[in-house]
Each structure stands twice: as structure tokens, then as C-alpha cells.
PDB file of C-alpha atoms in Angstrom:
ATOM      1  CA  MET M   1      16.374  20.777 -28.350  1.00  0.00           C
ATOM      2  CA  ASN M   2      13.696  22.826 -30.114  1.00  0.00           C
ATOM      3  CA  GLU M   3      11.969  19.872 -31.734  1.00  0.00           C
ATOM      4  CA  LEU M   4      10.540  16.812 -30.027  1.00  0.00           C
ATOM      5  CA  VAL M   5       8.957  13.789 -31.716  1.00  0.00           C
ATOM      6  CA  ILE M   6       6.406  12.122 -29.475  1.00  0.00           C
ATOM      7  CA  ALA M   7       4.249   9.020 -29.569  1.00  0.00           C
ATOM      8  CA  ASN M   8       0.886   9.258 -27.848  1.00  0.00           C
ATOM      9  CA  ILE M   9      -0.320   5.765 -26.957  1.00  0.00           C
ATOM     10  CA  GLN M  10      -3.982   4.881 -26.536  1.00  0.00           C
ATOM     11  CA  ILE M  11      -4.952   1.431 -25.284  1.00  0.00           C
ATOM     12  CA  SER M  12      -7.786  -0.451 -23.639  1.00  0.00           C
ATOM     13  CA  SER M  13      -5.993  -1.952 -20.654  1.00  0.00           C
ATOM     14  CA  SER M  14      -7.541  -4.840 -18.745  1.00  0.00           C
ATOM     15  CA  LEU M  15      -6.797  -6.277 -15.332  1.00  0.00           C
ATOM     16  CA  ASP M  16      -4.321  -8.730 -16.898  1.00  0.00           C
ATOM     17  CA  TYR M  17      -0.955  -6.961 -16.899  1.00  0.00           C
ATOM     18  CA  LYS M  18       0.643  -9.537 -19.209  1.00  0.00           C
ATOM     19  CA  SER M  19      -1.720  -8.823 -22.095  1.00  0.00           C
ATOM     20  CA  ASN M  20      -1.336  -5.077 -21.492  1.00  0.00           C
ATOM     21  CA  LEU M  21       2.441  -5.363 -21.636  1.00  0.00           C
ATOM     22  CA  GLU M  22       2.312  -7.194 -24.963  1.00  0.00           C
ATOM     23  CA  LYS M  23       0.185  -4.459 -26.510  1.00  0.00           C
ATOM     24  CA  ILE M  24       2.431  -1.724 -25.188  1.00  0.00           C
ATOM     25  CA  LYS M  25       5.591  -3.453 -26.423  1.00  0.00           C
ATOM     26  CA  THR M  26       4.113  -3.560 -29.923  1.00  0.00           C
ATOM     27  CA  TYR M  27       3.181   0.112 -29.872  1.00  0.00           C
ATOM     28  CA  LEU M  28       6.557   1.180 -28.482  1.00  0.00           C
ATOM     29  CA  SER M  29       8.364  -0.745 -31.222  1.00  0.00           C
ATOM     30  CA  GLN M  30       6.200   0.996 -33.811  1.00  0.00           C
ATOM     31  CA  ALA M  31       6.876   4.373 -32.183  1.00  0.00           C
ATOM     32  CA  LYS M  32      10.625   3.808 -32.308  1.00  0.00           C
ATOM     33  CA  ARG M  33      10.482   2.796 -35.969  1.00  0.00           C
ATOM     34  CA  GLU M  34       8.549   5.961 -36.778  1.00  0.00           C
ATOM     35  CA  GLY M  35      11.139   8.216 -35.169  1.00  0.00           C
ATOM     36  CA  ALA M  36       9.635   8.976 -31.768  1.00  0.00           C
ATOM     37  CA  GLN M  37      11.904   9.999 -28.899  1.00  0.00           C
ATOM     38  CA  VAL M  38       9.311  10.077 -26.143  1.00  0.00           C
ATOM     39  CA  ALA M  39       6.225   7.924 -25.541  1.00  0.00           C
ATOM     40  CA  PHE M  40       3.264   8.965 -23.380  1.00  0.00           C
ATOM     41  CA  LEU M  41       1.181   6.279 -21.675  1.00  0.00           C
ATOM     42  CA  PRO M  42      -2.334   6.447 -20.162  1.00  0.00           C
ATOM     43  CA  GLU M  43      -3.519   6.146 -16.593  1.00  0.00           C
ATOM     44  CA  CYS M  44      -3.486   2.594 -15.154  1.00  0.00           C
ATOM     45  CA  PHE M  45      -1.786   1.296 -18.300  1.00  0.00           C
ATOM     46  CA  TYR M  46      -0.250  -1.678 -16.463  1.00  0.00           C
ATOM     47  CA  SER M  47      -3.471  -3.027 -14.940  1.00  0.00           C
ATOM     48  CA  ILE M  48      -6.884  -1.431 -14.577  1.00  0.00           C
ATOM     49  CA  SER M  49      -9.312  -2.595 -11.897  1.00  0.00           C
ATOM     50  CA  ASN M  50     -13.103  -2.383 -11.658  1.00  0.00           C
ATOM     51  CA  GLY M  51     -12.947   0.949  -9.817  1.00  0.00           C
ATOM     52  CA  ARG M  52     -14.153  -0.557  -6.541  1.00  0.00           C
ATOM     53  CA  GLU M  53     -10.972  -2.346  -5.447  1.00  0.00           C
ATOM     54  CA  PRO M  54      -7.301  -2.082  -6.364  1.00  0.00           C
ATOM     55  CA  SER M  55      -5.545  -4.149  -8.974  1.00  0.00           C
ATOM     56  CA  PRO M  56      -3.835  -7.168  -7.397  1.00  0.00           C
ATOM     57  CA  TYR M  57      -0.724  -6.314  -9.422  1.00  0.00           C
ATOM     58  CA  LEU M  58       0.642  -3.554  -7.220  1.00  0.00           C
ATOM     59  CA  MET M  59       3.966  -1.998  -8.029  1.00  0.00           C
ATOM     60  CA  GLU M  60       6.838  -1.438  -5.604  1.00  0.00           C
ATOM     61  CA  TRP M  61      10.314  -0.158  -6.332  1.00  0.00           C
ATOM     62  CA  ASP M  62      11.898  -3.587  -5.934  1.00  0.00           C
ATOM     63  CA  ASN M  63       9.310  -5.981  -7.350  1.00  0.00           C
ATOM     64  CA  GLU M  64       8.766  -7.712 -10.697  1.00  0.00           C
ATOM     65  CA  HIS M  65       6.078  -5.273 -11.810  1.00  0.00           C
ATOM     66  CA  PHE M  66       8.440  -2.309 -11.621  1.00  0.00           C
ATOM     67  CA  ASP M  67      11.079  -4.369 -13.444  1.00  0.00           C
ATOM     68  CA  ASN M  68       8.528  -5.019 -16.186  1.00  0.00           C
ATOM     69  CA  ILE M  69       7.874  -1.345 -16.920  1.00  0.00           C
ATOM     70  CA  ARG M  70      11.549  -0.467 -16.532  1.00  0.00           C
ATOM     71  CA  GLN M  71      12.276  -3.062 -19.207  1.00  0.00           C
ATOM     72  CA  LEU M  72       9.755  -1.404 -21.532  1.00  0.00           C
ATOM     73  CA  ALA M  73      11.914   1.724 -21.548  1.00  0.00           C
ATOM     74  CA  VAL M  74      15.169  -0.196 -21.990  1.00  0.00           C
ATOM     75  CA  ASP M  75      13.890  -2.400 -24.808  1.00  0.00           C
ATOM     76  CA  SER M  76      12.265   0.475 -26.702  1.00  0.00           C
ATOM     77  CA  GLY M  77      15.031   3.032 -26.171  1.00  0.00           C
ATOM     78  CA  LEU M  78      12.375   5.683 -25.505  1.00  0.00           C
ATOM     79  CA  PHE M  79      11.522   8.007 -22.652  1.00  0.00           C
ATOM     80  CA  LEU M  80       8.294   6.727 -21.044  1.00  0.00           C
ATOM     81  CA  ILE M  81       6.342   9.619 -19.576  1.00  0.00           C
ATOM     82  CA  GLY M  82       3.133  10.160 -17.672  1.00  0.00           C
ATOM     83  CA  GLY M  83       1.494   6.750 -17.529  1.00  0.00           C
ATOM     84  CA  SER M  84       0.309   5.750 -14.077  1.00  0.00           C
ATOM     85  CA  VAL M  85       0.317   2.532 -12.035  1.00  0.00           C
ATOM     86  CA  ALA M  86      -1.118   1.366  -8.724  1.00  0.00           C
ATOM     87  CA  PHE M  87       1.825   1.648  -6.324  1.00  0.00           C
ATOM     88  CA  LYS M  88       1.970   0.077  -2.860  1.00  0.00           C
ATOM     89  CA  THR M  89       3.430   1.945   0.121  1.00  0.00           C
ATOM     90  CA  ASP M  90       3.333   1.498   3.886  1.00  0.00           C
ATOM     91  CA  THR M  91       0.665   4.190   4.166  1.00  0.00           C
ATOM     92  CA  GLY M  92      -1.594   3.234   1.283  1.00  0.00           C
ATOM     93  CA  ILE M  93      -1.850   2.742  -2.476  1.00  0.00           C
ATOM     94  CA  LEU M  94      -0.867   5.609  -4.745  1.00  0.00           C
ATOM     95  CA  ASN M  95      -1.874   6.337  -8.324  1.00  0.00           C
ATOM     96  CA  LYS M  96       1.710   7.011  -9.392  1.00  0.00           C
ATOM     97  CA  ALA M  97       3.210   8.217 -12.672  1.00  0.00           C
ATOM     98  CA  ILE M  98       6.729   6.790 -12.956  1.00  0.00           C
ATOM     99  CA  ASN M  99       8.774   8.587 -15.604  1.00  0.00           C
ATOM    100  CA  LEU M 100      11.692   6.689 -17.121  1.00  0.00           C
ATOM    101  CA  ASP M 101      14.606   7.487 -19.408  1.00  0.00           C
ATOM    102  CA  PRO M 102      15.736   5.083 -22.175  1.00  0.00           C
ATOM    103  CA  GLN M 103      18.131   3.383 -19.746  1.00  0.00           C
ATOM    104  CA  GLY M 104      15.251   2.583 -17.409  1.00  0.00           C
ATOM    105  CA  ARG M 105      16.246   5.162 -14.808  1.00  0.00           C
ATOM    106  CA  VAL M 106      13.521   7.002 -12.894  1.00  0.00           C
ATOM    107  CA  ILE M 107      13.611  10.713 -13.713  1.00  0.00           C
ATOM    108  CA  GLY M 108      10.816  11.608 -11.309  1.00  0.00           C
ATOM    109  CA  SER M 109       7.567  10.151 -10.020  1.00  0.00           C
ATOM    110  CA  TYR M 110       4.286  11.937  -9.382  1.00  0.00           C
ATOM    111  CA  ASP M 111       1.399  10.839  -7.165  1.00  0.00           C
ATOM    112  CA  LYS M 112      -2.067  11.853  -8.353  1.00  0.00           C
ATOM    113  CA  CYS M 113      -3.211  14.721  -6.159  1.00  0.00           C
ATOM    114  CA  HIS M 114      -6.908  14.955  -7.040  1.00  0.00           C
ATOM    115  CA  LEU M 115      -8.789  11.671  -6.805  1.00  0.00           C
ATOM    116  CA  PHE M 116     -11.768  11.087  -9.065  1.00  0.00           C
ATOM    117  CA  SER M 117     -15.255  11.179  -7.611  1.00  0.00           C
ATOM    118  CA  CYS M 118     -18.537  11.108  -9.514  1.00  0.00           C
ATOM    119  CA  ASP M 119     -22.191  10.203  -9.089  1.00  0.00           C
ATOM    120  CA  ILE M 120     -23.778  10.234 -12.538  1.00  0.00           C
ATOM    121  CA  THR M 121     -27.147   8.928 -13.741  1.00  0.00           C
ATOM    122  CA  THR M 122     -27.617   8.347 -17.466  1.00  0.00           C
ATOM    123  CA  VAL M 123     -30.594   7.143 -19.534  1.00  0.00           C
ATOM    124  CA  ASP M 124     -30.019   4.529 -22.234  1.00  0.00           C
ATOM    125  CA  GLU M 125     -31.907   4.125 -25.541  1.00  0.00           C
ATOM    126  CA  GLN M 126     -34.550   1.976 -23.838  1.00  0.00           C
ATOM    127  CA  GLY M 127     -35.200   4.683 -21.257  1.00  0.00           C
ATOM    128  CA  GLN M 128     -33.501   2.762 -18.458  1.00  0.00           C
ATOM    129  CA  ARG M 129     -31.736   4.869 -15.874  1.00  0.00           C
ATOM    130  CA  LYS M 130     -28.227   3.781 -14.889  1.00  0.00           C
ATOM    131  CA  ARG M 131     -26.302   5.196 -11.980  1.00  0.00           C
ATOM    132  CA  LYS M 132     -22.497   5.183 -11.871  1.00  0.00           C
ATOM    133  CA  LYS M 133     -20.885   6.147  -8.590  1.00  0.00           C
ATOM    134  CA  ILE M 134     -17.100   6.059  -8.283  1.00  0.00           C
ATOM    135  CA  ASN M 135     -14.913   7.326  -5.481  1.00  0.00           C
ATOM    136  CA  GLU M 136     -11.232   6.825  -6.200  1.00  0.00           C
ATOM    137  CA  ALA M 137     -10.380   7.612  -2.574  1.00  0.00           C
ATOM    138  CA  ASP M 138     -11.824   4.203  -1.686  1.00  0.00           C
ATOM    139  CA  ILE M 139      -8.718   2.723  -3.328  1.00  0.00           C
ATOM    140  CA  TYR M 140      -5.982   5.367  -3.415  1.00  0.00           C
ATOM    141  CA  THR M 141      -4.255   7.822  -1.139  1.00  0.00           C
ATOM    142  CA  ALA M 142      -3.881  11.302  -2.659  1.00  0.00           C
ATOM    143  CA  GLY M 143      -0.496  12.801  -3.443  1.00  0.00           C
ATOM    144  CA  LYS M 144       0.538  16.301  -2.416  1.00  0.00           C
ATOM    145  CA  ASP M 145       3.029  17.854  -4.831  1.00  0.00           C
ATOM    146  CA  PRO M 146       3.255  18.699  -8.540  1.00  0.00           C
ATOM    147  CA  LEU M 147       6.242  17.511 -10.592  1.00  0.00           C
ATOM    148  CA  ILE M 148       8.242  19.083 -13.414  1.00  0.00           C
ATOM    149  CA  ILE M 149      10.810  16.954 -15.228  1.00  0.00           C
ATOM    150  CA  ASP M 150      13.335  17.715 -17.962  1.00  0.00           C
ATOM    151  CA  VAL M 151      13.187  15.546 -21.072  1.00  0.00           C
ATOM    152  CA  LEU M 152      15.680  16.425 -23.815  1.00  0.00           C
ATOM    153  CA  GLY M 153      15.558  20.078 -22.776  1.00  0.00           C
ATOM    154  CA  TRP M 154      11.744  20.207 -22.566  1.00  0.00           C
ATOM    155  CA  LYS M 155      10.131  21.157 -19.260  1.00  0.00           C
ATOM    156  CA  ILE M 156       7.223  18.757 -18.755  1.00  0.00           C
ATOM    157  CA  GLY M 157       4.586  19.088 -16.032  1.00  0.00           C
ATOM    158  CA  ILE M 158       3.064  15.800 -14.913  1.00  0.00           C
ATOM    159  CA  ALA M 159      -0.639  15.429 -14.079  1.00  0.00           C
ATOM    160  CA  ILE M 160      -3.154  12.575 -14.030  1.00  0.00           C
ATOM    161  CA  CYS M 161      -6.775  12.604 -15.205  1.00  0.00           C
ATOM    162  CA  PHE M 162      -8.922  14.378 -12.541  1.00  0.00           C
ATOM    163  CA  ASP M 163      -6.098  16.895 -11.954  1.00  0.00           C
ATOM    164  CA  LEU M 164      -7.350  18.358 -15.231  1.00  0.00           C
ATOM    165  CA  ARG M 165     -10.247  19.994 -13.388  1.00  0.00           C
ATOM    166  CA  TYR M 166      -8.041  22.007 -10.995  1.00  0.00           C
ATOM    167  CA  PRO M 167      -6.508  25.071 -12.695  1.00  0.00           C
ATOM    168  CA  SER M 168      -5.335  26.367  -9.327  1.00  0.00           C
ATOM    169  CA  PHE M 169      -3.150  23.254  -9.009  1.00  0.00           C
ATOM    170  CA  LEU M 170      -1.945  23.568 -12.602  1.00  0.00           C
ATOM    171  CA  GLN M 171      -1.012  27.221 -12.016  1.00  0.00           C
ATOM    172  CA  TYR M 172       2.302  25.937 -10.617  1.00  0.00           C
ATOM    173  CA  TYR M 173       3.123  24.620 -14.089  1.00  0.00           C
ATOM    174  CA  TYR M 174       1.978  27.806 -15.785  1.00  0.00           C
ATOM    175  CA  ASP M 175       4.073  29.955 -13.421  1.00  0.00           C
ATOM    176  CA  ASN M 176       7.131  27.829 -14.153  1.00  0.00           C
ATOM    177  CA  LYS M 177       6.627  28.202 -17.911  1.00  0.00           C
ATOM    178  CA  VAL M 178       6.563  24.507 -18.733  1.00  0.00           C
ATOM    179  CA  ASP M 179       6.720  23.578 -22.395  1.00  0.00           C
ATOM    180  CA  LEU M 180       4.218  20.760 -22.058  1.00  0.00           C
ATOM    181  CA  ILE M 181       1.727  19.323 -19.572  1.00  0.00           C
ATOM    182  CA  THR M 182       0.710  15.691 -19.826  1.00  0.00           C
ATOM    183  CA  PHE M 183      -2.529  14.202 -18.510  1.00  0.00           C
ATOM    184  CA  ALA M 184      -2.468  10.396 -18.345  1.00  0.00           C
ATOM    185  CA  SER M 185      -6.153   9.558 -18.170  1.00  0.00           C
ATOM    186  CA  ALA M 186      -8.943   7.010 -17.940  1.00  0.00           C
ATOM    187  CA  PHE M 187     -11.931   9.327 -18.401  1.00  0.00           C
ATOM    188  CA  THR M 188     -15.421   7.889 -18.133  1.00  0.00           C
ATOM    189  CA  VAL M 189     -17.606   8.108 -21.230  1.00  0.00           C
ATOM    190  CA  PRO M 190     -20.247  10.565 -19.869  1.00  0.00           C
ATOM    191  CA  THR M 191     -17.697  13.012 -18.440  1.00  0.00           C
ATOM    192  CA  GLY M 192     -15.493  12.611 -21.491  1.00  0.00           C
ATOM    193  CA  GLN M 193     -18.287  13.459 -23.902  1.00  0.00           C
ATOM    194  CA  ALA M 194     -19.211  16.510 -21.847  1.00  0.00           C
ATOM    195  CA  HIS M 195     -15.855  17.973 -20.811  1.00  0.00           C
ATOM    196  CA  TRP M 196     -12.716  16.262 -22.177  1.00  0.00           C
ATOM    197  CA  HIS M 197     -11.916  18.367 -25.252  1.00  0.00           C
ATOM    198  CA  THR M 198     -13.009  21.632 -23.649  1.00  0.00           C
ATOM    199  CA  LEU M 199     -10.922  21.219 -20.500  1.00  0.00           C
ATOM    200  CA  LEU M 200      -7.781  20.089 -22.300  1.00  0.00           C
ATOM    201  CA  ARG M 201      -7.930  22.920 -24.816  1.00  0.00           C
ATOM    202  CA  ALA M 202      -8.454  25.375 -21.959  1.00  0.00           C
ATOM    203  CA  ARG M 203      -5.355  24.072 -20.159  1.00  0.00           C
ATOM    204  CA  SER M 204      -3.180  24.522 -23.240  1.00  0.00           C
ATOM    205  CA  ILE M 205      -4.498  28.060 -23.695  1.00  0.00           C
ATOM    206  CA  GLU M 206      -3.993  28.952 -20.016  1.00  0.00           C
ATOM    207  CA  GLY M 207      -0.464  27.558 -19.961  1.00  0.00           C
ATOM    208  CA  GLN M 208       0.421  28.645 -23.511  1.00  0.00           C
ATOM    209  CA  CYS M 209       2.048  25.244 -23.799  1.00  0.00           C
ATOM    210  CA  PHE M 210       1.541  21.889 -25.475  1.00  0.00           C
ATOM    211  CA  VAL M 211      -0.833  19.424 -23.845  1.00  0.00           C
ATOM    212  CA  VAL M 212      -0.490  15.680 -24.349  1.00  0.00           C
ATOM    213  CA  ALA M 213      -3.334  13.543 -23.003  1.00  0.00           C
ATOM    214  CA  SER M 214      -2.871   9.799 -23.340  1.00  0.00           C
ATOM    215  CA  ALA M 215      -6.109   7.989 -22.567  1.00  0.00           C
ATOM    216  CA  GLN M 216      -7.701   4.625 -21.997  1.00  0.00           C
ATOM    217  CA  CYS M 217     -10.448   3.649 -24.447  1.00  0.00           C
ATOM    218  CA  GLY M 218     -13.242   1.122 -24.845  1.00  0.00           C
ATOM    219  CA  GLU M 219     -14.465  -1.561 -22.445  1.00  0.00           C
ATOM    220  CA  ASN M 220     -11.662  -2.192 -19.989  1.00  0.00           C
ATOM    221  CA  ASN M 221     -13.792  -4.599 -17.967  1.00  0.00           C
ATOM    222  CA  PRO M 222     -17.554  -5.000 -17.410  1.00  0.00           C
ATOM    223  CA  GLY M 223     -17.584  -2.133 -14.905  1.00  0.00           C
ATOM    224  CA  ILE M 224     -15.282   0.313 -16.672  1.00  0.00           C
ATOM    225  CA  HIS M 225     -15.818   1.967 -20.070  1.00  0.00           C
ATOM    226  CA  THR M 226     -13.408   4.745 -20.996  1.00  0.00           C
ATOM    227  CA  TYR M 227     -13.733   7.600 -23.447  1.00  0.00           C
ATOM    228  CA  GLY M 228     -10.486   7.496 -25.436  1.00  0.00           C
ATOM    229  CA  HIS M 229      -9.799  10.515 -27.658  1.00  0.00           C
ATOM    230  CA  SER M 230      -6.133  10.831 -26.734  1.00  0.00           C
ATOM    231  CA  LEU M 231      -5.187  14.362 -27.736  1.00  0.00           C
ATOM    232  CA  VAL M 232      -2.164  16.447 -28.611  1.00  0.00           C
ATOM    233  CA  ILE M 233      -2.920  20.174 -28.472  1.00  0.00           C
ATOM    234  CA  ASN M 234      -0.677  23.097 -29.370  1.00  0.00           C
ATOM    235  CA  PRO M 235      -0.202  26.264 -27.265  1.00  0.00           C
ATOM    236  CA  TRP M 236      -2.868  28.109 -29.263  1.00  0.00           C
ATOM    237  CA  GLY M 237      -5.444  25.518 -28.237  1.00  0.00           C
ATOM    238  CA  GLU M 238      -5.583  23.759 -31.599  1.00  0.00           C
ATOM    239  CA  VAL M 239      -5.963  19.963 -31.651  1.00  0.00           C
ATOM    240  CA  LEU M 240      -3.067  18.393 -33.565  1.00  0.00           C
ATOM    241  CA  SER M 241      -4.113  14.789 -33.028  1.00  0.00           C
ATOM    242  CA  ASP M 242      -7.293  13.054 -31.829  1.00  0.00           C
ATOM    243  CA  GLN M 243      -7.173   9.259 -31.659  1.00  0.00           C
ATOM    244  CA  LYS M 244     -10.959   8.826 -31.374  1.00  0.00           C
ATOM    245  CA  ASN M 245     -11.953   5.440 -29.921  1.00  0.00           C
ATOM    246  CA  ALA M 246      -9.350   3.056 -31.323  1.00  0.00           C
ATOM    247  CA  GLU M 247      -6.228   1.596 -29.751  1.00  0.00           C
ATOM    248  CA  GLY M 248      -2.987   2.700 -31.381  1.00  0.00           C
ATOM    249  CA  ILE M 249      -0.401   5.443 -31.493  1.00  0.00           C
ATOM    250  CA  SER M 250      -0.147   8.934 -32.880  1.00  0.00           C
ATOM    251  CA  ILE M 251       3.241  10.362 -33.882  1.00  0.00           C
ATOM    252  CA  VAL M 252       3.418  14.152 -33.550  1.00  0.00           C
ATOM    253  CA  ARG M 253       6.335  16.519 -34.075  1.00  0.00           C
ATOM    254  CA  LEU M 254       6.411  19.401 -31.583  1.00  0.00           C
ATOM    255  CA  ASN M 255       8.432  22.599 -31.918  1.00  0.00           C
ATOM    256  CA  LYS M 256       9.216  25.156 -29.211  1.00  0.00           C
ATOM    257  CA  GLU M 257       8.775  27.982 -31.716  1.00  0.00           C
ATOM    258  CA  GLN M 258       5.022  27.437 -31.412  1.00  0.00           C
ATOM    259  CA  ILE M 259       5.320  28.164 -27.689  1.00  0.00           C
ATOM    260  CA  SER M 260       7.360  31.349 -28.094  1.00  0.00           C
ATOM    261  CA  ASN M 261       5.101  32.550 -30.923  1.00  0.00           C
ATOM    262  CA  THR M 262       1.980  32.069 -28.798  1.00  0.00           C
ATOM    263  CA  ARG M 263       3.492  33.774 -25.767  1.00  0.00           C
ATOM    264  CA  SER M 264       4.559  36.750 -27.844  1.00  0.00           C
ATOM    265  CA  ARG M 265       1.042  37.144 -29.316  1.00  0.00           C
ATOM    266  CA  VAL M 266      -0.848  37.001 -25.999  1.00  0.00           C
ATOM    267  CA  ILE M 267       1.232  38.239 -23.078  1.00  0.00           C
ATOM    268  CA  LEU M 268       0.043  36.864 -19.761  1.00  0.00           C
TER     269      LEU M 268
END
């Protein structure tokens, strides 16, 4: 299939998974009505914690929380790609992207390999200094392996947020000539303002592929503010869609000819 119609979903998830699910159901219904085949979800879409401790709503393969996201795919009739959840295992909690087909079947899961760490001091308008220190390894166990899945004949590389900063890791996707890389994200505001657009455009240019970055936005809870600006970028590095700071969806039509045209112009 040369053409793919995608929905990029941007939300401000909270800790309460029930309210998050209601939002997502609404956006998936809208996406289906507008002709989308595949929906991309952001990092921690199901429940987002304060960054210091895990969400209490941990997913396992046989519990109600997994059934809830599986039902999202079944009810919408869409592929659900890239969005991550906090997933409980015997050895720790993973930041896991569970990818589902329209029948609710898992078509591959990816565990975030590079865990976010920052220590940033900012100065507000009153001249007050504020320090934000986050270490995702306090909550999660890192994954080890990249993942490529096939969705309607499109090779999609799966990555999550901080993976964006590791081109050596992403080289696996470039070498395998993926058509698209997705970055489910919950970028902080300071790092987003400084680096988000630049890094994502660079990854599309390096891979000569589409990039879809579905992001959290706004005030998720008193300790977490996220940057938003969910993006769809073509293989030439041009931004096709930028959702700014508002919740909602963006419907974008992708065509593989843009990939082949780019790769024929600049041969890597």
C-alpha cells in the first residue's frame, strides 16, 4: 500500500486512566470518521504519574488495563501504534509501547531503551529560579532491543521520547530502510522548546523517512508540564503537521513516493 492515512493524537493525560480513555475514545471515533487507518498515541497515554513514582494503574498481559486498550483498537477499527504504558513484570516496570491491529491483536511491543534524565534550572518572570530533576530510571527498567513492525505494508520503527537523542540506536531503523519512525513522547517544556523540532527533523532527514511524533501537552498534574507540538514530518525534513499546544488529532495522508523521491535525490 503506497498511501497511508494516519491520525496523530495529542492529549493531556492525567493519572486517572478512566478520563484518559474517554478522551481517546472520542478522538479515535473522529479519526475513523475522517478516514484514518492508523492512529498514533503519545507516551504514558493511559496514565501519567508525577515522575517520581509509577502510576498505580500498571498494565499486565492478562489484566483489565490491557483489556481496556485492546478494546480501544477493536471499537475504533484502527491500528493503534506507538503509545506507551507502564507495564509490570517480575523484574521491574517497563515503559512499553504495545502496538495493536484493529482486531486487538498485539503486532509487537517495544520497551523504551533510553530512560529520561535531566537536571534543569529555569528562571521565571519574577526572577525565581526553579530546578527540575527527573530520573526515569527511578521508576522504569530500560529495554534492550529496537522493534520494526509491518502495518499495511509500511515498515514502522518504534521509539519512545528520549530515544530521540540517540542516533546510534536509531541507525538500526535507518539501515533497515523503514518507511516511518514514531516517537511517542512526553517532552518537558524546557527541553521541548530547545530541541524538539530540531531533533525530529534531523531524524527524518537521517532516515529519509517519515517521522510521526505523538506528544503529551499541557499540565498533566502539578509536577508535570509537557510541551505538545505533535509533529508529522516528511522524508525531506519538512513539517506536515504541528499540533501546537492543544489536545486533538491531526489527519495526514502519507505516500511512499515521497520516500523514494527523497532517497533518489540524496543517496546515502
